[in-house]
Amino acid sequence: MVAYRAGAPILVPQFLADVRRVATALGPCGYVLNACRDRYHFSVGFAASLLSRIVSLLPSTHTPEVVRQLAAFAPGAVCLTDEDNCSIALPLIRYPREAAPLASDAVDPAALTVPQIDAGQLAAYVFTSGSTGTPVPHRKTWGPLVECVREEANRLGLSARGRCAILATVPPQHMYGFESSVLIALCNAHALCAERPFYPADIAAVLEALPRPRILISTPVHLRALLAAGVALPQTDLVVSATAPLEPQLAADTEQRFNTQLLEIYGSTETGQIATRRTTDGAEWSLWPGVTLSLRDGTTWAQGGHIEQPTRMYDLLETVGAGRFRLHGRVTDLVNIAGKRTSLAYLNHQLNCIPGVEDGAFFHVEDSPASHTGVTRLAACVVAPQLDAARLLEALRQRIDAVFLPRPLLFVARLPRNSTGKLPQEALRSLAAPQGTSASAP
Amino acid sequence: MSDKVAPLRQPLSPASVAALTGEVARLIVEALNLDIDPAQIDPDAPLYGEGLGLDSIDILEIALVVSKQYGVQLRADSEDNVRIFASLRRLVDYVSAHRTK
């Protein structure tokens, strides 16, 4: 069994047949932007790409600007989509219609052979936003990816539980979702859930329809919403959270409401996941075997194990013993909103590329009044006398992910640059005080 | 599956619809800390994406506020999670059809 859709299993022969159909549909191309929303479709598309030696492109967002940059990076790239009105500006390949279920006596035994993939094969490029306006590619080789999610299955104790059904609230294109809902299932013989339910009541219903043992892969934002919604939560065998540290109280509440353990994963797009902790046991993280941290020039680097090359981490990590560390917040330029990561430098670059913008800067605002989801947005101020808020936001929407759109967006006569031309965050924040001229929404 | 949807209600009078529309608009503006007058929200403009410019985190936030205020658990009735948010009018229709308080 590979997956569940609407609570019903999809078996291995069906999966293998679907992979071959999609490989045929993809034809010979070098790169594919796999935009399938359905997690089973995404997984079939990814396996078909592996089989055809096509490299999957996994950017964190699909804005027109990012798609243009991907097309320049990966000539000949196509987009695999399961939507009828996909607006991605690449040659589109429609995920084929579901075939009729295979009759068990009609399966050719040769077609049941699971293809073997070379550990050295380049499987995917994942992208971070960088600071110069161009997404930075990171190579993901098949062998290290498998090594990483085999350790993940150990850490989560999946192997001891038998075949698990895995439901995730994160997209399969995000590194965390890619590893923890797609690869972990395919590489360890567990079953992924095709649906990605959104509303709390939908998540509870889809989870309840899955057989046990069942696992929920989620984030602080989604868990907070799930607990706040007041829906009945079904007995679940494990809850996993990543993308941002979970507050200990939320972790304890999650364990209590689901009557199970909550484990947190730490990782990054560049390294994949590298550590876990049970939040209610304490603040220390335990690293994947073989992964080590070192401090150079005030920055933490991670290397070894499945990490393909030494990688600069954008969090401050303090080693507290062999294979253990504590997390002490982020490097200030870095932005992480609901698991989407970028930098102020990247956002400022995109803002200042818009015709009519003379100067502009994003900045962090003080925590806004507690929202249910705990998400705090960025603000921006801009000098753009010829533009109004609606036109500027529309131009930004073409370039950056919607979660980073500024709220509020302030129009000013000039930015509060100091004598060296720098923009102190403090001076920017004072602009966001009530007397500013604001126009946060059209 | 826990299908505890309230029975559909009688259509509301135009005055009640207008009152509920104003109330939901105010809830949205307050919940999301938007810097606009609730009365300025075009009832037929999309809330999601263009129009009011909300994203999926906003939608989740509104879903929670609506569940607390009206006892409505939003459910995706199709693959598209945000259809209920096609416009303020659609959201108000959904709330008035499914509210339990």
Short mmCIF file of C-alpha atoms in Angstrom, two decimals, chain A residues 37-38 195-202 204-206 208-209 221-222 224-226 228-232 337-338 368-375 377 394 397 401-405 407-408 438-442, chain B residues 1-4 30-36 40 47-68 72-85 91 94:
data_model
loop_
_atom_site.label_atom_id
_atom_site.label_comp_id
_atom_site.label_asym_id
_atom_site.label_seq_id
_atom_site.Cartn_x
_atom_site.Cartn_y
_atom_site.Cartn_z
CA ARG A 37 -1.77 19.84 -5.18
CA ASP A 38 -2.88 16.30 -4.45
CA GLU A 195 -5.65 14.94 0.75
CA ARG A 196 -4.34 18.15 2.27
CA PRO A 197 -7.25 19.30 4.43
CA PHE A 198 -7.23 22.96 5.33
CA TYR A 199 -9.95 23.89 7.82
CA PRO A 200 -9.62 22.42 11.33
CA ALA A 201 -12.87 20.48 10.96
CA ASP A 202 -11.59 18.97 7.69
CA ALA A 204 -10.08 16.20 12.09
CA ALA A 205 -12.42 14.43 9.67
CA VAL A 206 -9.69 13.22 7.29
CA GLU A 208 -10.47 10.13 11.69
CA ALA A 209 -11.08 8.37 8.37
CA VAL A 221 0.29 27.61 12.89
CA HIS A 222 -1.94 24.68 11.98
CA ARG A 224 -2.67 26.31 17.12
CA ALA A 225 -5.68 26.67 14.82
CA LEU A 226 -6.65 23.03 15.30
CA ALA A 228 -8.44 26.70 19.05
CA ALA A 229 -11.24 25.59 16.73
CA GLY A 230 -13.05 23.54 19.31
CA VAL A 231 -13.46 20.46 17.09
CA ALA A 232 -13.23 16.93 18.49
CA ILE A 337 6.33 33.47 8.30
CA ALA A 338 4.27 30.32 8.67
CA SER A 368 0.50 42.49 16.94
CA PRO A 369 -2.36 41.61 19.28
CA ALA A 370 -2.40 37.84 19.69
CA SER A 371 -3.98 36.23 16.68
CA HIS A 372 -5.37 32.70 16.81
CA THR A 373 -2.71 31.47 14.44
CA GLY A 374 0.15 33.37 16.12
CA VAL A 375 1.39 34.77 12.82
CA ARG A 377 3.31 40.01 9.40
CA GLU A 394 -0.40 43.99 -7.16
CA ARG A 397 2.21 39.98 -5.53
CA ASP A 401 4.80 35.10 -1.76
CA ALA A 402 1.54 36.50 -0.39
CA VAL A 403 2.51 35.77 3.24
CA PHE A 404 5.24 38.43 2.94
CA LEU A 405 2.98 41.18 1.60
CA ARG A 407 0.71 44.92 6.52
CA PRO A 408 0.72 47.84 6.94
CA SER A 438 -1.10 54.17 6.16
CA ALA A 439 -2.76 52.29 3.41
CA SER A 440 -2.53 48.66 4.29
CA ALA A 441 -5.12 47.40 1.88
CA PRO A 442 -6.59 48.67 -1.33
CA MET B 1 -16.75 11.43 9.82
CA SER B 2 -18.23 13.99 12.16
CA ASP B 3 -20.89 15.64 10.08
CA LYS B 4 -22.60 17.89 12.57
CA GLU B 30 -10.70 43.28 13.61
CA ALA B 31 -9.33 39.75 13.42
CA LEU B 32 -6.80 40.66 10.74
CA ASN B 33 -5.97 44.10 12.06
CA LEU B 34 -6.72 45.60 8.65
CA ASP B 35 -6.50 49.32 8.20
CA ILE B 36 -9.78 49.78 6.35
CA GLN B 40 -15.80 49.76 2.36
CA LEU B 47 -11.65 38.24 -0.25
CA TYR B 48 -8.83 35.89 -1.17
CA GLY B 49 -5.93 36.87 -3.44
CA GLU B 50 -6.79 40.03 -5.38
CA GLY B 51 -9.54 42.19 -3.99
CA LEU B 52 -9.06 42.36 -0.25
CA GLY B 53 -5.74 40.55 -0.64
CA LEU B 54 -6.15 37.88 2.02
CA ASP B 55 -4.04 34.72 2.03
CA SER B 56 -4.52 31.27 3.48
CA ILE B 57 -3.35 32.25 6.97
CA ASP B 58 -5.95 35.03 7.03
CA ILE B 59 -8.58 32.55 5.91
CA LEU B 60 -7.65 30.23 8.78
CA GLU B 61 -7.82 33.16 11.19
CA ILE B 62 -11.30 34.10 9.96
CA ALA B 63 -12.40 30.47 10.12
CA LEU B 64 -11.54 30.47 13.84
CA VAL B 65 -13.28 33.76 14.55
CA VAL B 66 -16.39 32.58 12.72
CA SER B 67 -16.42 29.29 14.61
CA LYS B 68 -16.28 31.15 17.94
CA VAL B 72 -19.88 27.35 12.38
CA GLN B 73 -17.03 25.00 11.48
CA LEU B 74 -16.01 25.90 7.94
CA ARG B 75 -15.60 22.87 5.68
CA ALA B 76 -14.19 22.73 2.17
CA ASP B 77 -17.05 21.47 0.01
CA SER B 78 -14.67 20.86 -2.88
CA GLU B 79 -10.98 20.66 -3.63
CA ASP B 80 -10.87 24.43 -3.41
CA ASN B 81 -10.40 25.45 0.21
CA VAL B 82 -11.21 29.06 -0.31
CA ARG B 83 -14.44 28.93 -2.32
CA ILE B 84 -16.40 30.13 0.69
CA PHE B 85 -14.18 33.21 0.53
CA LEU B 91 -19.14 33.93 3.37
CA TYR B 94 -22.43 30.22 4.41
#
